[in-house]
Amino acid sequence: MKSLERFSGFMVAFLVAFLALVTVSASCTYSPDITSGALVCSDDGQCPRGFTCSFVSNVCCQNGDLTCGTPVVVGDAGADDTVTHFDVHPDVIVGTGGTGPATGSGGAGGTAGTVLGTLAAYQGTWTFSTGATVHTECESSGTSNTSLATTTLIIQASGSADFPITGIWDEWSACTYGLYVDSLGVHLGDTTWQCSTTTSDGLTETWILDNFDVTTLDSRTGLHNATYYREDDYADGTSDFCTQTVTAPLTKN
């Protein structure tokens, strides 16, 4: 009789615990806290709602986060090196751009590569869309955003063995980009790229290029990412140093 009472008590306790667990489980929802740049994009470039895949570093960036996915620059001693900014402004001599093969790489099985890994996917005139911007951060003059809407980027074969593809942006038509293409897109090949302009009031602006990429999934719409370091030298001998980040959707004409 006592054994039966102990068994009955055990079953009552078990049922109480089980019902409590079910109640707690039913009241919980899965709501992960995803950090911008901490999650890798899916194989087809997808990210959770509210995030966009950065094709430069293949990570999911929270919408509106312009620093996510750009390379980290090692700054001066004690500087904050967690994001790309102007802690370091190298002398305007050569860029620190990426390197890569002079020609596109083939696809699986040694074939000529998919259409998105060939010049044909990128060759032509691309027009920047309404949402295309340059985000600028300067040591002295602060932060600003400049629209690139309606400006164009022409990508074409160059006939050069060093840089078989060139890019010409109509804003700087005299400064041609030396590029190459692989299965991931079009990238900077000319690591010595720089461009300078002088205004009528004696201001000289000089850009060096850290990275320059164009990616497309359908050969009609694409995304351009780039990082520039700009040095502004004024007539009075003062200088300002800036970092410019481009995150720009574009469409081939």
PDB file of C-alpha atoms in Angstrom:
ATOM      1  CA  MET A   1       0.000   0.000   0.000  1.00  0.00           C
ATOM      2  CA  LYS A   2       2.817   2.421   0.866  1.00  0.00           C
ATOM      3  CA  SER A   3       4.544   1.558  -2.424  1.00  0.00           C
ATOM      4  CA  LEU A   4       1.380   2.490  -4.310  1.00  0.00           C
ATOM      5  CA  GLU A   5       1.162   5.802  -2.431  1.00  0.00           C
ATOM      6  CA  ARG A   6       4.827   6.601  -3.245  1.00  0.00           C
ATOM      7  CA  PHE A   7       4.225   5.792  -6.930  1.00  0.00           C
ATOM      8  CA  SER A   8       1.102   7.987  -7.024  1.00  0.00           C
ATOM      9  CA  GLY A   9       3.032  10.873  -5.454  1.00  0.00           C
ATOM     10  CA  PHE A  10       5.828  10.466  -7.992  1.00  0.00           C
ATOM     11  CA  MET A  11       3.369  10.607 -10.907  1.00  0.00           C
ATOM     12  CA  VAL A  12       1.693  13.753  -9.555  1.00  0.00           C
ATOM     13  CA  ALA A  13       5.077  15.509  -9.222  1.00  0.00           C
ATOM     14  CA  PHE A  14       6.088  14.393 -12.715  1.00  0.00           C
ATOM     15  CA  LEU A  15       2.869  15.736 -14.260  1.00  0.00           C
ATOM     16  CA  VAL A  16       3.225  19.082 -12.461  1.00  0.00           C
ATOM     17  CA  ALA A  17       6.816  19.485 -13.714  1.00  0.00           C
ATOM     18  CA  PHE A  18       5.831  18.467 -17.259  1.00  0.00           C
ATOM     19  CA  LEU A  19       2.945  20.974 -17.398  1.00  0.00           C
ATOM     20  CA  ALA A  20       5.208  23.745 -16.113  1.00  0.00           C
ATOM     21  CA  LEU A  21       7.779  22.989 -18.811  1.00  0.00           C
ATOM     22  CA  VAL A  22       5.109  23.052 -21.531  1.00  0.00           C
ATOM     23  CA  THR A  23       3.784  26.379 -20.236  1.00  0.00           C
ATOM     24  CA  VAL A  24       7.245  27.991 -20.252  1.00  0.00           C
ATOM     25  CA  SER A  25       8.053  26.634 -23.711  1.00  0.00           C
ATOM     26  CA  ALA A  26       4.784  27.922 -25.152  1.00  0.00           C
ATOM     27  CA  SER A  27       5.472  31.431 -23.860  1.00  0.00           C
ATOM     28  CA  CYS A  28       8.984  31.697 -25.365  1.00  0.00           C
ATOM     29  CA  THR A  29       9.806  32.987 -28.840  1.00  0.00           C
ATOM     30  CA  TYR A  30      13.076  32.715 -30.772  1.00  0.00           C
ATOM     31  CA  SER A  31      14.470  36.223 -31.232  1.00  0.00           C
ATOM     32  CA  PRO A  32      18.261  36.126 -31.749  1.00  0.00           C
ATOM     33  CA  ASP A  33      20.300  39.306 -31.338  1.00  0.00           C
ATOM     34  CA  ILE A  34      22.387  39.380 -34.540  1.00  0.00           C
ATOM     35  CA  THR A  35      25.383  41.706 -34.598  1.00  0.00           C
ATOM     36  CA  SER A  36      26.009  43.582 -37.838  1.00  0.00           C
ATOM     37  CA  GLY A  37      28.855  41.853 -39.688  1.00  0.00           C
ATOM     38  CA  ALA A  38      28.933  38.772 -37.442  1.00  0.00           C
ATOM     39  CA  LEU A  39      26.835  36.460 -39.625  1.00  0.00           C
ATOM     40  CA  VAL A  40      28.096  34.974 -42.905  1.00  0.00           C
ATOM     41  CA  CYS A  41      25.796  35.321 -45.952  1.00  0.00           C
ATOM     42  CA  SER A  42      24.077  32.218 -47.322  1.00  0.00           C
ATOM     43  CA  ASP A  43      25.435  30.533 -50.458  1.00  0.00           C
ATOM     44  CA  ASP A  44      23.020  32.563 -52.612  1.00  0.00           C
ATOM     45  CA  GLY A  45      23.812  35.883 -50.877  1.00  0.00           C
ATOM     46  CA  GLN A  46      20.792  35.994 -48.546  1.00  0.00           C
ATOM     47  CA  CYS A  47      20.613  37.431 -45.003  1.00  0.00           C
ATOM     48  CA  PRO A  48      17.948  37.699 -42.255  1.00  0.00           C
ATOM     49  CA  ARG A  49      15.296  40.404 -42.514  1.00  0.00           C
ATOM     50  CA  GLY A  50      16.810  43.828 -41.848  1.00  0.00           C
ATOM     51  CA  PHE A  51      20.254  42.780 -43.078  1.00  0.00           C
ATOM     52  CA  THR A  52      21.956  42.937 -46.494  1.00  0.00           C
ATOM     53  CA  CYS A  53      24.837  40.805 -47.745  1.00  0.00           C
ATOM     54  CA  SER A  54      28.093  42.714 -48.187  1.00  0.00           C
ATOM     55  CA  PHE A  55      29.600  41.112 -51.277  1.00  0.00           C
ATOM     56  CA  VAL A  56      33.034  42.472 -50.355  1.00  0.00           C
ATOM     57  CA  SER A  57      33.419  40.386 -47.186  1.00  0.00           C
ATOM     58  CA  ASN A  58      30.412  38.000 -47.512  1.00  0.00           C
ATOM     59  CA  VAL A  59      28.866  38.984 -44.164  1.00  0.00           C
ATOM     60  CA  CYS A  60      25.362  40.184 -43.265  1.00  0.00           C
ATOM     61  CA  CYS A  61      25.304  43.915 -42.510  1.00  0.00           C
ATOM     62  CA  GLN A  62      22.427  45.672 -40.780  1.00  0.00           C
ATOM     63  CA  ASN A  63      20.618  47.973 -43.212  1.00  0.00           C
ATOM     64  CA  GLY A  64      22.087  51.465 -42.978  1.00  0.00           C
ATOM     65  CA  ASP A  65      25.396  50.341 -41.428  1.00  0.00           C
ATOM     66  CA  LEU A  66      27.869  51.893 -43.898  1.00  0.00           C
ATOM     67  CA  THR A  67      30.986  50.741 -42.020  1.00  0.00           C
ATOM     68  CA  CYS A  68      30.050  47.052 -41.964  1.00  0.00           C
ATOM     69  CA  GLY A  69      31.865  44.795 -44.411  1.00  0.00           C
ATOM     70  CA  THR A  70      34.686  47.224 -45.209  1.00  0.00           C
ATOM     71  CA  PRO A  71      38.307  46.344 -44.463  1.00  0.00           C
ATOM     72  CA  VAL A  72      39.739  47.160 -41.040  1.00  0.00           C
ATOM     73  CA  VAL A  73      42.541  49.709 -41.066  1.00  0.00           C
ATOM     74  CA  VAL A  74      45.243  49.388 -38.403  1.00  0.00           C
ATOM     75  CA  GLY A  75      45.519  52.778 -36.786  1.00  0.00           C
ATOM     76  CA  ASP A  76      48.007  54.687 -34.678  1.00  0.00           C
ATOM     77  CA  ALA A  77      48.937  53.281 -31.285  1.00  0.00           C
ATOM     78  CA  GLY A  78      45.941  53.488 -28.998  1.00  0.00           C
ATOM     79  CA  ALA A  79      43.514  54.263 -31.802  1.00  0.00           C
ATOM     80  CA  ASP A  80      40.187  52.525 -32.255  1.00  0.00           C
ATOM     81  CA  ASP A  81      40.828  49.931 -34.975  1.00  0.00           C
ATOM     82  CA  THR A  82      37.406  48.292 -34.968  1.00  0.00           C
ATOM     83  CA  VAL A  83      36.132  50.083 -38.086  1.00  0.00           C
ATOM     84  CA  THR A  84      37.559  51.590 -41.225  1.00  0.00           C
ATOM     85  CA  HIS A  85      38.133  55.295 -40.742  1.00  0.00           C
ATOM     86  CA  PHE A  86      40.849  57.906 -41.005  1.00  0.00           C
ATOM     87  CA  ASP A  87      43.007  56.952 -38.003  1.00  0.00           C
ATOM     88  CA  VAL A  88      45.726  56.345 -40.563  1.00  0.00           C
ATOM     89  CA  HIS A  89      46.075  58.496 -43.648  1.00  0.00           C
ATOM     90  CA  PRO A  90      49.012  57.189 -45.709  1.00  0.00           C
ATOM     91  CA  ASP A  91      51.034  59.642 -47.744  1.00  0.00           C
ATOM     92  CA  VAL A  92      49.535  59.896 -51.188  1.00  0.00           C
ATOM     93  CA  ILE A  93      52.030  57.800 -53.119  1.00  0.00           C
ATOM     94  CA  VAL A  94      50.521  54.390 -53.715  1.00  0.00           C
ATOM     95  CA  GLY A  95      47.265  52.727 -52.772  1.00  0.00           C
ATOM     96  CA  THR A  96      46.789  49.666 -50.593  1.00  0.00           C
ATOM     97  CA  GLY A  97      44.309  48.022 -52.927  1.00  0.00           C
ATOM     98  CA  GLY A  98      43.660  44.358 -53.429  1.00  0.00           C
ATOM     99  CA  THR A  99      45.600  42.068 -55.695  1.00  0.00           C
ATOM    100  CA  GLY A 100      44.418  39.258 -57.882  1.00  0.00           C
ATOM    101  CA  PRO A 101      44.905  37.273 -61.064  1.00  0.00           C
ATOM    102  CA  ALA A 102      45.298  39.170 -64.302  1.00  0.00           C
ATOM    103  CA  THR A 103      42.566  37.057 -65.907  1.00  0.00           C
ATOM    104  CA  GLY A 104      39.283  35.578 -64.771  1.00  0.00           C
ATOM    105  CA  SER A 105      39.292  32.143 -63.230  1.00  0.00           C
ATOM    106  CA  GLY A 106      37.369  29.248 -64.717  1.00  0.00           C
ATOM    107  CA  GLY A 107      34.351  27.560 -63.208  1.00  0.00           C
ATOM    108  CA  ALA A 108      33.977  24.091 -61.789  1.00  0.00           C
ATOM    109  CA  GLY A 109      35.568  21.300 -63.803  1.00  0.00           C
ATOM    110  CA  GLY A 110      37.990  23.664 -65.545  1.00  0.00           C
ATOM    111  CA  THR A 111      35.344  25.211 -67.791  1.00  0.00           C
ATOM    112  CA  ALA A 112      35.489  28.789 -69.024  1.00  0.00           C
ATOM    113  CA  GLY A 113      33.517  29.983 -66.006  1.00  0.00           C
ATOM    114  CA  THR A 114      29.903  31.038 -65.564  1.00  0.00           C
ATOM    115  CA  VAL A 115      28.612  34.145 -67.289  1.00  0.00           C
ATOM    116  CA  LEU A 116      28.838  36.072 -64.005  1.00  0.00           C
ATOM    117  CA  GLY A 117      32.573  35.328 -63.846  1.00  0.00           C
ATOM    118  CA  THR A 118      33.324  36.759 -67.292  1.00  0.00           C
ATOM    119  CA  LEU A 119      33.797  40.216 -68.722  1.00  0.00           C
ATOM    120  CA  ALA A 120      30.538  39.829 -70.670  1.00  0.00           C
ATOM    121  CA  ALA A 121      28.565  39.992 -67.403  1.00  0.00           C
ATOM    122  CA  TYR A 122      30.095  43.359 -66.497  1.00  0.00           C
ATOM    123  CA  GLN A 123      31.053  45.023 -69.767  1.00  0.00           C
ATOM    124  CA  GLY A 124      28.976  48.087 -70.573  1.00  0.00           C
ATOM    125  CA  THR A 125      27.755  51.301 -68.988  1.00  0.00           C
ATOM    126  CA  TRP A 126      26.378  51.071 -65.442  1.00  0.00           C
ATOM    127  CA  THR A 127      24.238  53.853 -63.985  1.00  0.00           C
ATOM    128  CA  PHE A 128      24.161  54.414 -60.233  1.00  0.00           C
ATOM    129  CA  SER A 129      20.672  54.263 -58.763  1.00  0.00           C
ATOM    130  CA  THR A 130      18.888  56.802 -56.579  1.00  0.00           C
ATOM    131  CA  GLY A 131      20.146  55.200 -53.349  1.00  0.00           C
ATOM    132  CA  ALA A 132      23.831  55.271 -54.352  1.00  0.00           C
ATOM    133  CA  THR A 133      25.936  57.422 -52.006  1.00  0.00           C
ATOM    134  CA  VAL A 134      29.468  58.266 -50.924  1.00  0.00           C
ATOM    135  CA  HIS A 135      29.842  58.459 -47.135  1.00  0.00           C
ATOM    136  CA  THR A 136      32.703  60.799 -46.161  1.00  0.00           C
ATOM    137  CA  GLU A 137      34.358  61.169 -42.750  1.00  0.00           C
ATOM    138  CA  CYS A 138      37.043  63.862 -42.371  1.00  0.00           C
ATOM    139  CA  GLU A 139      39.226  64.727 -39.407  1.00  0.00           C
ATOM    140  CA  SER A 140      38.480  68.444 -39.589  1.00  0.00           C
ATOM    141  CA  SER A 141      35.381  68.951 -41.713  1.00  0.00           C
ATOM    142  CA  GLY A 142      33.193  66.191 -40.263  1.00  0.00           C
ATOM    143  CA  THR A 143      30.814  63.714 -41.897  1.00  0.00           C
ATOM    144  CA  SER A 144      28.716  63.999 -45.039  1.00  0.00           C
ATOM    145  CA  ASN A 145      26.831  61.897 -47.600  1.00  0.00           C
ATOM    146  CA  THR A 146      26.926  62.684 -51.313  1.00  0.00           C
ATOM    147  CA  SER A 147      24.565  61.206 -53.877  1.00  0.00           C
ATOM    148  CA  LEU A 148      25.980  59.332 -56.868  1.00  0.00           C
ATOM    149  CA  ALA A 149      22.593  59.029 -58.579  1.00  0.00           C
ATOM    150  CA  THR A 150      22.684  59.134 -62.400  1.00  0.00           C
ATOM    151  CA  THR A 151      26.505  59.063 -62.584  1.00  0.00           C
ATOM    152  CA  THR A 152      27.915  56.243 -64.701  1.00  0.00           C
ATOM    153  CA  LEU A 153      30.681  53.650 -64.575  1.00  0.00           C
ATOM    154  CA  ILE A 154      31.923  52.174 -67.859  1.00  0.00           C
ATOM    155  CA  ILE A 155      33.577  48.742 -67.666  1.00  0.00           C
ATOM    156  CA  GLN A 156      35.335  47.494 -70.783  1.00  0.00           C
ATOM    157  CA  ALA A 157      38.263  45.460 -72.089  1.00  0.00           C
ATOM    158  CA  SER A 158      41.534  47.407 -72.114  1.00  0.00           C
ATOM    159  CA  GLY A 159      43.810  45.298 -74.300  1.00  0.00           C
ATOM    160  CA  SER A 160      46.477  45.507 -71.590  1.00  0.00           C
ATOM    161  CA  ALA A 161      48.138  42.383 -70.210  1.00  0.00           C
ATOM    162  CA  ASP A 162      48.586  43.995 -66.785  1.00  0.00           C
ATOM    163  CA  PHE A 163      44.983  45.137 -66.339  1.00  0.00           C
ATOM    164  CA  PRO A 164      42.754  43.478 -68.945  1.00  0.00           C
ATOM    165  CA  ILE A 165      39.706  45.473 -67.825  1.00  0.00           C
ATOM    166  CA  THR A 166      39.299  49.181 -67.194  1.00  0.00           C
ATOM    167  CA  GLY A 167      36.680  51.147 -65.324  1.00  0.00           C
ATOM    168  CA  ILE A 168      35.885  54.776 -66.147  1.00  0.00           C
ATOM    169  CA  TRP A 169      33.678  56.772 -63.776  1.00  0.00           C
ATOM    170  CA  ASP A 170      32.314  59.901 -65.403  1.00  0.00           C
ATOM    171  CA  GLU A 171      33.111  61.940 -62.281  1.00  0.00           C
ATOM    172  CA  TRP A 172      36.834  61.234 -62.812  1.00  0.00           C
ATOM    173  CA  SER A 173      37.052  60.347 -66.480  1.00  0.00           C
ATOM    174  CA  ALA A 174      40.794  61.153 -66.544  1.00  0.00           C
ATOM    175  CA  CYS A 175      41.544  58.596 -63.803  1.00  0.00           C
ATOM    176  CA  THR A 176      41.015  55.096 -65.190  1.00  0.00           C
ATOM    177  CA  TYR A 177      40.705  52.084 -62.886  1.00  0.00           C
ATOM    178  CA  GLY A 178      42.836  49.022 -63.704  1.00  0.00           C
ATOM    179  CA  LEU A 179      40.632  45.991 -62.964  1.00  0.00           C
ATOM    180  CA  TYR A 180      40.351  42.221 -63.315  1.00  0.00           C
ATOM    181  CA  VAL A 181      37.400  39.818 -63.179  1.00  0.00           C
ATOM    182  CA  ASP A 182      37.001  36.475 -61.446  1.00  0.00           C
ATOM    183  CA  SER A 183      34.107  34.258 -60.393  1.00  0.00           C
ATOM    184  CA  LEU A 184      33.195  36.684 -57.589  1.00  0.00           C
ATOM    185  CA  GLY A 185      33.098  39.894 -59.628  1.00  0.00           C
ATOM    186  CA  VAL A 186      35.251  42.783 -60.834  1.00  0.00           C
ATOM    187  CA  HIS A 187      38.043  43.961 -58.522  1.00  0.00           C
ATOM    188  CA  LEU A 188      40.871  46.469 -58.276  1.00  0.00           C
ATOM    189  CA  GLY A 189      44.082  45.269 -59.903  1.00  0.00           C
ATOM    190  CA  ASP A 190      46.019  48.550 -60.028  1.00  0.00           C
ATOM    191  CA  THR A 191      47.408  48.957 -56.513  1.00  0.00           C
ATOM    192  CA  THR A 192      49.091  52.269 -57.458  1.00  0.00           C
ATOM    193  CA  TRP A 193      45.829  54.006 -58.409  1.00  0.00           C
ATOM    194  CA  GLN A 194      45.433  57.632 -57.373  1.00  0.00           C
ATOM    195  CA  CYS A 195      43.595  60.668 -58.676  1.00  0.00           C
ATOM    196  CA  SER A 196      44.063  64.388 -57.982  1.00  0.00           C
ATOM    197  CA  THR A 197      42.154  67.559 -58.787  1.00  0.00           C
ATOM    198  CA  THR A 198      42.882  71.206 -58.027  1.00  0.00           C
ATOM    199  CA  THR A 199      40.129  73.786 -57.697  1.00  0.00           C
ATOM    200  CA  SER A 200      40.290  77.464 -58.636  1.00  0.00           C
ATOM    201  CA  ASP A 201      40.807  78.488 -55.000  1.00  0.00           C
ATOM    202  CA  GLY A 202      43.946  76.372 -54.676  1.00  0.00           C
ATOM    203  CA  LEU A 203      42.468  73.305 -52.949  1.00  0.00           C
ATOM    204  CA  THR A 204      44.103  70.070 -54.101  1.00  0.00           C
ATOM    205  CA  GLU A 205      42.163  66.874 -53.418  1.00  0.00           C
ATOM    206  CA  THR A 206      44.006  63.570 -53.862  1.00  0.00           C
ATOM    207  CA  TRP A 207      42.439  60.119 -53.592  1.00  0.00           C
ATOM    208  CA  ILE A 208      44.094  56.746 -53.158  1.00  0.00           C
ATOM    209  CA  LEU A 209      42.038  53.591 -53.471  1.00  0.00           C
ATOM    210  CA  ASP A 210      41.878  50.798 -50.901  1.00  0.00           C
ATOM    211  CA  ASN A 211      39.282  48.539 -52.553  1.00  0.00           C
ATOM    212  CA  PHE A 212      37.021  48.654 -55.596  1.00  0.00           C
ATOM    213  CA  ASP A 213      34.511  45.879 -56.361  1.00  0.00           C
ATOM    214  CA  VAL A 214      31.495  45.399 -58.619  1.00  0.00           C
ATOM    215  CA  THR A 215      29.299  42.323 -58.219  1.00  0.00           C
ATOM    216  CA  THR A 216      26.224  41.118 -60.081  1.00  0.00           C
ATOM    217  CA  LEU A 217      23.923  38.119 -59.861  1.00  0.00           C
ATOM    218  CA  ASP A 218      22.116  38.639 -63.168  1.00  0.00           C
ATOM    219  CA  SER A 219      24.457  40.817 -65.333  1.00  0.00           C
ATOM    220  CA  ARG A 220      21.831  43.607 -65.261  1.00  0.00           C
ATOM    221  CA  THR A 221      21.748  44.876 -61.671  1.00  0.00           C
ATOM    222  CA  GLY A 222      24.778  45.099 -59.439  1.00  0.00           C
ATOM    223  CA  LEU A 223      26.425  46.504 -56.331  1.00  0.00           C
ATOM    224  CA  HIS A 224      29.549  48.649 -56.163  1.00  0.00           C
ATOM    225  CA  ASN A 225      31.640  48.852 -52.995  1.00  0.00           C
ATOM    226  CA  ALA A 226      34.781  50.965 -52.635  1.00  0.00           C
ATOM    227  CA  THR A 227      36.921  52.672 -50.003  1.00  0.00           C
ATOM    228  CA  TYR A 228      39.037  55.743 -50.725  1.00  0.00           C
ATOM    229  CA  TYR A 229      41.482  57.744 -48.613  1.00  0.00           C
ATOM    230  CA  ARG A 230      41.400  61.445 -49.510  1.00  0.00           C
ATOM    231  CA  GLU A 231      43.907  64.147 -48.658  1.00  0.00           C
ATOM    232  CA  ASP A 232      42.794  67.787 -48.955  1.00  0.00           C
ATOM    233  CA  ASP A 233      45.661  70.282 -49.181  1.00  0.00           C
ATOM    234  CA  TYR A 234      44.629  73.933 -48.893  1.00  0.00           C
ATOM    235  CA  ALA A 235      46.384  77.011 -50.251  1.00  0.00           C
ATOM    236  CA  ASP A 236      47.211  78.176 -46.704  1.00  0.00           C
ATOM    237  CA  GLY A 237      49.277  75.013 -46.082  1.00  0.00           C
ATOM    238  CA  THR A 238      46.737  73.158 -43.911  1.00  0.00           C
ATOM    239  CA  SER A 239      45.480  69.667 -44.712  1.00  0.00           C
ATOM    240  CA  ASP A 240      42.497  67.488 -43.944  1.00  0.00           C
ATOM    241  CA  PHE A 241      42.353  63.696 -44.176  1.00  0.00           C
ATOM    242  CA  CYS A 242      39.216  61.770 -45.037  1.00  0.00           C
ATOM    243  CA  THR A 243      37.888  58.264 -45.585  1.00  0.00           C
ATOM    244  CA  GLN A 244      35.197  57.782 -48.227  1.00  0.00           C
ATOM    245  CA  THR A 245      33.057  54.652 -48.361  1.00  0.00           C
ATOM    246  CA  VAL A 246      30.899  53.812 -51.358  1.00  0.00           C
ATOM    247  CA  THR A 247      27.959  51.408 -51.137  1.00  0.00           C
ATOM    248  CA  ALA A 248      26.147  51.851 -54.401  1.00  0.00           C
ATOM    249  CA  PRO A 249      23.482  49.853 -56.271  1.00  0.00           C
ATOM    250  CA  LEU A 250      23.663  50.248 -60.035  1.00  0.00           C
ATOM    251  CA  THR A 251      21.998  49.051 -63.232  1.00  0.00           C
ATOM    252  CA  LYS A 252      23.537  48.266 -66.609  1.00  0.00           C
ATOM    253  CA  ASN A 253      22.097  50.389 -69.406  1.00  0.00           C
TER     254      ASN A 253
END
